[in-house]
Short mmCIF file of C-alpha atoms in Angstrom, two decimals:
data_model
loop_
_atom_site.label_atom_id
_atom_site.label_comp_id
_atom_site.label_asym_id
_atom_site.label_seq_id
_atom_site.Cartn_x
_atom_site.Cartn_y
_atom_site.Cartn_z
CA MET A 1111 99.01 148.76 58.20
CA THR A 1112 100.36 151.22 60.82
CA SER A 1113 102.82 153.92 59.77
CA ARG A 1114 106.00 154.50 61.77
CA ARG A 1115 104.67 157.92 62.87
CA ASP A 1116 101.40 156.42 64.18
CA PHE A 1117 103.33 153.68 65.98
CA LEU A 1118 105.56 156.21 67.76
CA LYS A 1119 102.56 158.34 68.77
CA THR A 1120 100.81 155.30 70.20
CA SER A 1121 103.93 154.15 72.05
CA ALA A 1122 104.44 157.62 73.55
CA GLY A 1123 100.87 157.61 74.84
CA VAL A 1124 101.37 154.27 76.52
CA GLY A 1125 104.55 155.54 78.16
CA VAL A 1126 102.84 158.61 79.58
CA GLY A 1127 99.97 156.50 80.87
CA ALA A 1128 102.38 154.20 82.69
CA ALA A 1129 104.26 157.16 84.17
CA VAL A 1130 101.15 158.71 85.72
CA GLY A 1131 99.82 155.34 86.92
CA MET A 1132 96.84 154.89 84.60
CA GLY A 1133 94.81 151.91 85.73
CA SER A 1134 96.63 151.68 89.06
CA ALA A 1135 93.34 151.35 90.94
CA GLY A 1136 93.30 147.68 89.96
CA PRO A 1137 95.84 144.96 90.74
CA LEU A 1138 99.32 145.81 89.51
CA LEU A 1139 101.04 143.89 86.75
CA GLY A 1140 102.33 140.64 88.12
CA ALA A 1141 99.72 140.30 90.86
CA PRO A 1142 98.79 136.66 91.49
CA ALA A 1143 95.63 135.56 89.73
CA VAL A 1144 92.61 135.76 92.00
CA ARG A 1145 90.39 132.73 92.01
CA ARG A 1146 86.79 133.48 91.18
CA SER A 1147 85.58 130.67 93.41
CA VAL A 1148 84.87 131.17 97.10
CA VAL A 1149 88.01 131.33 99.28
CA THR A 1150 88.27 129.10 102.34
CA PRO A 1151 88.60 131.53 105.27
CA VAL A 1152 92.08 131.43 106.79
CA ALA A 1153 93.67 133.24 109.72
CA VAL A 1154 97.43 133.20 110.31
CA GLY A 1155 99.58 134.84 112.94
CA SER A 1156 102.39 134.61 115.44
CA GLY A 1157 102.82 131.58 117.68
CA ASN A 1158 101.10 133.29 120.59
CA ALA A 1159 98.02 134.01 118.43
CA LEU A 1160 96.33 130.63 118.70
CA GLU A 1161 93.20 132.04 120.36
CA ALA A 1162 93.35 135.09 118.11
CA VAL A 1163 93.26 133.16 114.83
CA ALA A 1164 90.42 130.98 116.11
CA THR A 1165 88.43 134.06 117.13
CA ALA A 1166 89.09 135.81 113.82
CA ILE A 1167 87.71 132.85 111.87
CA GLU A 1168 84.70 132.59 114.18
CA VAL A 1169 83.89 136.27 113.57
CA VAL A 1170 84.23 136.19 109.78
CA ASN A 1171 82.36 132.90 109.47
CA GLY A 1172 79.55 134.55 111.40
CA GLY A 1173 79.41 137.37 108.85
CA GLY A 1174 81.54 139.84 110.80
CA ASP A 1175 84.06 142.23 109.29
CA THR A 1176 87.61 140.96 108.84
CA LEU A 1177 89.12 143.81 110.87
CA ASP A 1178 86.72 143.25 113.75
CA GLY A 1179 87.73 139.59 113.66
CA VAL A 1180 91.49 140.11 114.02
CA VAL A 1181 91.17 142.89 116.59
CA GLN A 1182 88.77 140.89 118.75
CA GLY A 1183 91.25 138.03 118.47
CA VAL A 1184 94.30 139.94 119.71
CA ASN A 1185 92.22 141.70 122.38
CA ILE A 1186 92.15 138.35 124.19
CA VAL A 1187 95.93 138.38 124.54
CA GLU A 1188 96.17 142.13 125.16
CA ARG A 1189 93.88 141.75 128.20
CA ASP A 1190 95.65 138.65 129.52
CA PRO A 1191 97.92 139.54 132.48
CA GLY A 1192 99.66 136.20 132.07
CA ASP A 1193 101.09 137.17 128.68
CA SER A 1194 104.06 139.50 129.11
CA SER A 1195 104.49 140.23 125.41
CA VAL A 1196 101.55 142.56 124.71
CA GLY A 1197 99.03 144.79 126.46
CA TYR A 1198 98.23 144.34 130.15
CA GLY A 1199 101.21 142.74 131.88
CA GLY A 1200 103.62 143.59 129.07
CA LEU A 1201 107.26 143.98 130.06
CA PRO A 1202 108.09 147.64 130.72
CA ASN A 1203 110.68 150.06 129.42
CA LEU A 1204 113.88 151.24 131.11
CA ASP A 1205 111.89 153.29 133.64
CA GLY A 1206 109.46 150.49 134.50
CA VAL A 1207 106.63 151.95 132.39
CA VAL A 1208 104.62 149.82 129.94
CA GLN A 1209 104.41 151.54 126.53
CA LEU A 1210 102.35 149.87 123.81
CA ASP A 1211 102.35 150.01 120.00
CA SER A 1212 99.84 148.71 117.45
CA SER A 1213 98.67 149.05 113.87
CA VAL A 1214 95.67 147.80 111.90
CA MET A 1215 94.89 147.65 108.19
CA HIS A 1216 91.51 147.00 106.56
CA GLY A 1217 91.83 145.61 103.07
CA PRO A 1218 88.41 146.43 101.58
CA SER A 1219 88.52 150.13 102.54
CA ARG A 1220 92.32 150.50 102.18
CA GLY A 1221 92.22 151.94 105.71
CA ALA A 1222 95.04 152.02 108.26
CA GLY A 1223 95.42 153.23 111.84
CA ALA A 1224 98.17 153.04 114.44
CA VAL A 1225 99.30 154.15 117.88
CA ALA A 1226 102.76 154.22 119.45
CA CYS A 1227 104.14 154.77 122.96
CA LEU A 1228 100.60 154.46 124.31
CA GLU A 1229 100.41 154.22 128.10
CA GLY A 1230 97.59 153.04 130.34
CA ILE A 1231 95.31 151.42 127.73
CA LYS A 1232 95.07 147.62 127.71
CA THR A 1233 93.98 147.23 124.08
CA PRO A 1234 96.06 149.47 121.79
CA SER A 1235 94.77 147.58 118.75
CA SER A 1236 91.28 148.86 119.48
CA VAL A 1237 92.61 152.41 119.72
CA ALA A 1238 94.45 151.94 116.41
CA MET A 1239 91.14 150.87 114.86
CA ASP A 1240 89.50 154.01 116.26
CA VAL A 1241 92.26 156.12 114.70
CA MET A 1242 91.47 154.53 111.33
CA ARG A 1243 87.70 154.85 111.62
CA TYR A 1244 87.28 158.22 113.33
CA THR A 1245 90.22 160.41 112.23
CA ASP A 1246 91.89 161.51 109.03
CA HIS A 1247 95.23 160.39 110.46
CA VAL A 1248 97.12 157.11 110.43
CA LEU A 1249 99.44 157.32 113.46
CA LEU A 1250 99.00 158.91 116.91
CA VAL A 1251 101.72 158.74 119.57
CA GLY A 1252 102.34 159.25 123.28
CA LYS A 1253 100.12 161.56 125.29
CA GLY A 1254 98.14 162.56 122.21
CA ALA A 1255 97.29 158.93 121.55
CA GLN A 1256 96.25 158.47 125.17
CA ARG A 1257 94.01 161.56 125.15
CA PHE A 1258 92.39 160.34 121.95
CA ALA A 1259 91.82 156.91 123.48
CA VAL A 1260 90.13 158.44 126.51
CA SER A 1261 87.91 160.56 124.25
CA MET A 1262 86.79 157.34 122.54
CA GLY A 1263 85.80 155.77 125.85
CA HIS A 1264 88.88 153.70 126.70
CA GLN A 1265 89.82 153.58 130.39
CA ILE A 1266 93.28 154.44 131.74
CA GLU A 1267 94.58 151.63 133.96
CA ASP A 1268 97.86 150.47 135.49
CA LEU A 1269 99.30 147.98 133.00
CA LEU A 1270 102.26 146.80 135.07
CA THR A 1271 101.43 143.50 136.79
CA GLU A 1272 103.34 142.32 139.83
CA SER A 1273 104.96 139.58 137.75
CA SER A 1274 106.29 142.02 135.14
CA ARG A 1275 107.35 144.44 137.88
CA ARG A 1276 109.46 141.73 139.55
CA ARG A 1277 111.14 140.87 136.29
CA TRP A 1278 111.98 144.54 135.72
CA ILE A 1279 113.36 144.88 139.27
CA GLU A 1280 115.57 141.83 138.77
CA TRP A 1281 116.82 143.14 135.42
CA ARG A 1282 117.64 146.53 136.98
CA ALA A 1283 119.58 144.85 139.77
CA ARG A 1284 121.61 142.72 137.37
CA MET A 1285 122.61 145.70 135.24
CA SER A 1286 125.47 146.59 137.59
CA ASP A 1287 127.25 145.31 140.69
CA ARG A 1288 128.27 148.88 141.57
CA ASP A 1289 124.93 150.32 142.60
CA ASP A 1290 122.63 149.81 145.57
CA TYR A 1291 120.12 147.50 143.86
CA LEU A 1292 120.23 143.87 144.99
CA VAL A 1293 119.23 140.83 142.93
CA PRO A 1294 116.06 139.38 144.51
CA ASP A 1295 115.50 135.75 145.33
CA THR A 1296 114.75 134.11 141.97
CA ALA A 1297 112.45 131.50 143.48
CA GLY A 1298 108.70 131.96 143.42
CA PRO A 1299 106.10 133.24 141.01
CA GLY A 1300 107.03 135.95 138.58
CA ASN A 1301 110.47 134.58 137.74
CA GLU A 1302 109.48 131.84 135.32
CA PRO A 1303 111.16 131.72 131.89
CA PHE A 1304 109.60 133.85 129.18
CA GLU A 1305 107.75 131.14 127.28
CA ASP A 1306 107.82 132.86 123.91
CA GLU A 1307 111.61 133.12 123.77
CA GLU A 1308 112.27 129.64 122.44
CA THR A 1309 108.82 128.34 121.54
CA TYR A 1310 107.96 131.17 119.19
CA GLY A 1311 111.41 132.55 118.40
CA LEU A 1312 110.74 136.03 119.74
CA GLY A 1313 113.93 136.65 121.69
CA ILE A 1314 117.04 138.54 120.64
CA LEU A 1315 119.92 136.07 120.74
CA ASP A 1316 122.46 138.28 122.49
CA SER A 1317 125.74 136.58 123.32
CA HIS A 1318 126.43 139.07 126.10
CA ASP A 1319 123.34 138.72 128.30
CA GLY A 1320 121.40 135.76 126.92
CA VAL A 1321 117.95 136.15 125.45
CA ARG A 1322 116.52 139.63 125.83
CA PRO A 1323 112.73 139.30 125.95
CA GLN A 1324 110.56 140.94 123.36
CA GLY A 1325 107.08 140.07 122.32
CA THR A 1326 104.46 140.88 119.73
CA ILE A 1327 101.27 139.35 118.37
CA ASN A 1328 100.24 139.48 114.73
CA CYS A 1329 97.00 138.19 113.22
CA ASN A 1330 95.77 138.31 109.60
CA VAL A 1331 92.56 136.90 108.13
CA ILE A 1332 90.91 136.41 104.74
CA ASN A 1333 87.17 135.71 104.46
CA ARG A 1334 85.19 133.70 101.91
CA ASP A 1335 84.86 136.79 99.66
CA GLY A 1336 88.62 137.31 99.57
CA ASP A 1337 88.63 140.40 101.80
CA ILE A 1338 91.65 140.72 104.08
CA SER A 1339 92.60 142.56 107.28
CA GLY A 1340 95.50 142.45 109.71
CA VAL A 1341 96.71 143.70 113.10
CA THR A 1342 100.02 143.78 114.94
CA THR A 1343 100.23 144.78 118.62
CA THR A 1344 103.04 144.74 121.17
CA SER A 1345 104.60 145.96 124.38
CA GLY A 1346 107.86 146.06 122.47
CA LEU A 1347 111.39 145.29 123.53
CA ALA A 1348 111.74 144.76 127.27
CA TRP A 1349 113.69 147.47 129.12
CA LYS A 1350 113.73 149.68 125.98
CA VAL A 1351 114.70 153.35 126.01
CA PRO A 1352 111.50 155.28 126.83
CA GLY A 1353 109.92 156.50 123.61
CA ARG A 1354 111.37 153.71 121.49
CA VAL A 1355 109.04 152.68 118.67
CA GLY A 1356 109.48 149.35 116.93
CA ASP A 1357 108.02 148.05 113.70
CA SER A 1358 104.57 147.09 115.02
CA PRO A 1359 102.87 150.50 114.54
CA ILE A 1360 104.71 151.28 111.30
CA VAL A 1361 102.57 150.59 108.23
CA GLY A 1362 104.71 148.66 105.77
CA ALA A 1363 107.07 147.37 108.44
CA GLY A 1364 105.30 145.37 111.15
CA LEU A 1365 102.10 145.07 109.13
CA TYR A 1366 100.91 145.50 105.56
CA VAL A 1367 97.66 144.58 103.84
CA ASP A 1368 96.81 144.91 100.16
CA ASN A 1369 93.36 143.53 99.43
CA ASP A 1370 94.47 142.67 95.88
CA VAL A 1371 97.41 140.57 97.09
CA GLY A 1372 97.42 139.54 100.75
CA ALA A 1373 98.57 140.42 104.26
CA CYS A 1374 101.78 140.10 106.23
CA GLY A 1375 102.89 140.86 109.78
CA SER A 1376 106.06 140.42 111.78
CA THR A 1377 107.55 139.77 115.20
CA GLY A 1378 111.15 139.94 116.35
CA ARG A 1379 113.74 142.72 116.11
CA GLY A 1380 111.70 145.70 114.96
CA GLU A 1381 114.65 147.83 113.91
CA ALA A 1382 115.66 145.23 111.32
CA VAL A 1383 112.12 145.05 109.97
CA ILE A 1384 111.80 148.83 109.74
CA LYS A 1385 115.05 149.21 107.78
CA THR A 1386 113.90 146.70 105.17
CA CYS A 1387 110.20 147.68 105.02
CA GLY A 1388 109.61 144.04 105.87
CA SER A 1389 105.89 143.34 105.55
CA HIS A 1390 105.55 145.55 102.47
CA THR A 1391 108.43 143.63 100.91
CA VAL A 1392 106.62 140.33 101.52
CA ILE A 1393 103.46 141.69 99.87
CA GLU A 1394 105.39 142.84 96.81
CA MET A 1395 107.07 139.44 96.53
CA MET A 1396 103.65 137.78 96.62
CA ARG A 1397 102.39 140.27 94.04
CA ALA A 1398 105.18 139.08 91.77
CA GLY A 1399 103.97 135.50 92.17
CA MET A 1400 105.91 134.09 95.13
CA SER A 1401 104.17 131.84 97.63
CA PRO A 1402 103.69 133.32 101.13
CA THR A 1403 106.47 131.17 102.58
CA ASP A 1404 108.97 131.98 99.83
CA ALA A 1405 108.11 135.67 100.04
CA CYS A 1406 108.76 135.63 103.79
CA LEU A 1407 112.11 133.90 103.31
CA GLU A 1408 113.20 136.40 100.67
CA ALA A 1409 112.34 139.34 102.95
CA LEU A 1410 114.38 137.67 105.70
CA ARG A 1411 117.37 137.37 103.36
CA ARG A 1412 117.25 141.14 102.94
CA ILE A 1413 117.52 141.53 106.70
CA VAL A 1414 120.58 139.28 106.72
CA THR A 1415 122.15 141.46 104.01
CA PHE A 1416 121.33 144.64 105.93
CA THR A 1417 122.80 143.37 109.20
CA VAL A 1418 126.39 144.56 108.95
CA GLU A 1419 126.97 145.88 112.48
CA PRO A 1420 129.41 143.61 114.38
CA ARG A 1421 127.38 144.05 117.60
CA LEU A 1422 124.34 142.51 115.87
CA ARG A 1423 126.12 139.50 114.36
CA ASN A 1424 127.11 136.24 115.96
CA ASP A 1425 130.40 134.36 115.56
CA ARG A 1426 129.12 132.98 112.23
CA GLY A 1427 128.64 136.48 110.88
CA LEU A 1428 124.85 136.05 110.91
CA PRO A 1429 122.17 138.09 112.70
CA GLY A 1430 122.29 137.50 116.44
CA PHE A 1431 118.52 138.01 116.66
CA ASN A 1432 115.38 136.58 115.17
CA VAL A 1433 112.68 138.00 112.92
CA ASN A 1434 109.49 136.16 111.99
CA TYR A 1435 107.02 136.87 109.17
CA TYR A 1436 103.47 135.53 108.81
CA ALA A 1437 101.57 135.90 105.54
CA VAL A 1438 98.42 134.93 103.67
CA ASN A 1439 97.68 135.65 100.01
CA LYS A 1440 94.49 136.41 98.11
CA ASN A 1441 93.90 132.73 97.40
CA GLY A 1442 94.01 131.77 101.08
CA GLU A 1443 97.49 130.25 100.88
CA TYR A 1444 99.53 130.97 104.01
CA GLY A 1445 103.01 130.60 105.45
CA GLY A 1446 105.42 131.65 108.17
CA ALA A 1447 109.19 131.96 108.23
CA ALA A 1448 111.99 133.03 110.57
CA ILE A 1449 115.71 133.70 110.35
CA TRP A 1450 116.44 130.93 112.85
CA SER A 1451 114.91 127.50 113.28
CA GLY A 1452 112.61 126.61 116.15
CA ALA A 1453 109.88 129.21 115.66
CA ARG A 1454 106.22 128.36 115.15
CA PHE A 1455 103.19 130.23 113.91
CA ALA A 1456 99.44 129.91 114.46
CA VAL A 1457 96.89 129.17 111.76
CA CYS A 1458 93.17 128.47 111.71
CA VAL A 1459 91.57 126.88 108.64
CA ASP A 1460 88.44 124.73 108.34
CA GLY A 1461 87.64 125.52 111.96
CA GLU A 1462 90.86 124.01 113.30
CA ALA A 1463 93.38 126.23 115.10
CA ARG A 1464 96.88 124.83 115.38
CA ARG A 1465 100.56 125.76 115.40
CA GLU A 1466 102.87 124.90 112.53
CA THR A 1467 106.64 125.01 112.28
CA SER A 1468 108.01 128.07 110.54
CA ALA A 1469 110.32 127.79 107.57
CA TYR A 1470 113.76 129.24 108.33
CA LEU A 1471 117.07 130.34 106.85
CA TYR A 1472 119.50 128.91 109.43
CA GLU A 1473 119.67 126.18 112.07
CA ARG A 1474 120.15 127.43 115.63
#
């Protein structure tokens, strides 16, 4: 039998242990059970990540590291001048300058790296990986990030394509009818609709000036051993104030990876994701036992609650913008969700890359 005094002493010891985080190196209480069997490799990401998820799976199935897989995947889109949402050809800021943001997280090593307001480098995700691997820092910004990139062998190049330049010139002309800028002829190449706006749900639904383009790519992968990595990379909100940083390079906002639980990334209005620590929230919901899709939906509900500014709400009192989450858990279960219907996400499993319809909170 245990005396009352011994019981109290034992209970006090347990309390102190919990307070200082004893045993916190392992999965936290409530983490989903990890299957001991081999996991089927899965890659999940934003709707514009179809090639990225396929590449990530190809790399990990060939024995490559999970982080190398996702970064090599998004590099394809970052280097593509035909994609105006990330990297080379990304839509510029207010001054016509392309500024890029990216973050990476490597589950097995608990590593993270990020860059923000990076100019002149086509593949910011690769620079973010260099930050993680070769410095004791997590986030480098602006000129410092560019100098670091050059020191690592990355080449400075002009990232503004003629197509993106024309779109910026047209936007500048439409800003006012009281200046000397004229709206150019809208016919011809370079004035096509921004594909991602409706197909992938990336645009801000602004009742004053229509859809304001923004674009991001996220890619997360889990290998057969259950190791996980993720990357988010972007050119950010088109025509943004120079120096603006969205959620993509913010660990816990635009990307979060916990090798005990899963990975999550986001696209859409970065300010809303930052204020709710979006991707970290999804991970904690999955840790508590939610499925990836349900965890994404719950994190989106928090954004709805946080959106109280009249300028950001539509005539229904709901967010006048979209946010999308993409997640995979330790068991290889995946999901994607958005505030508004119509968005899709990319997934590759069993060697097949495809797009699936995202779950959503509200019909458009």
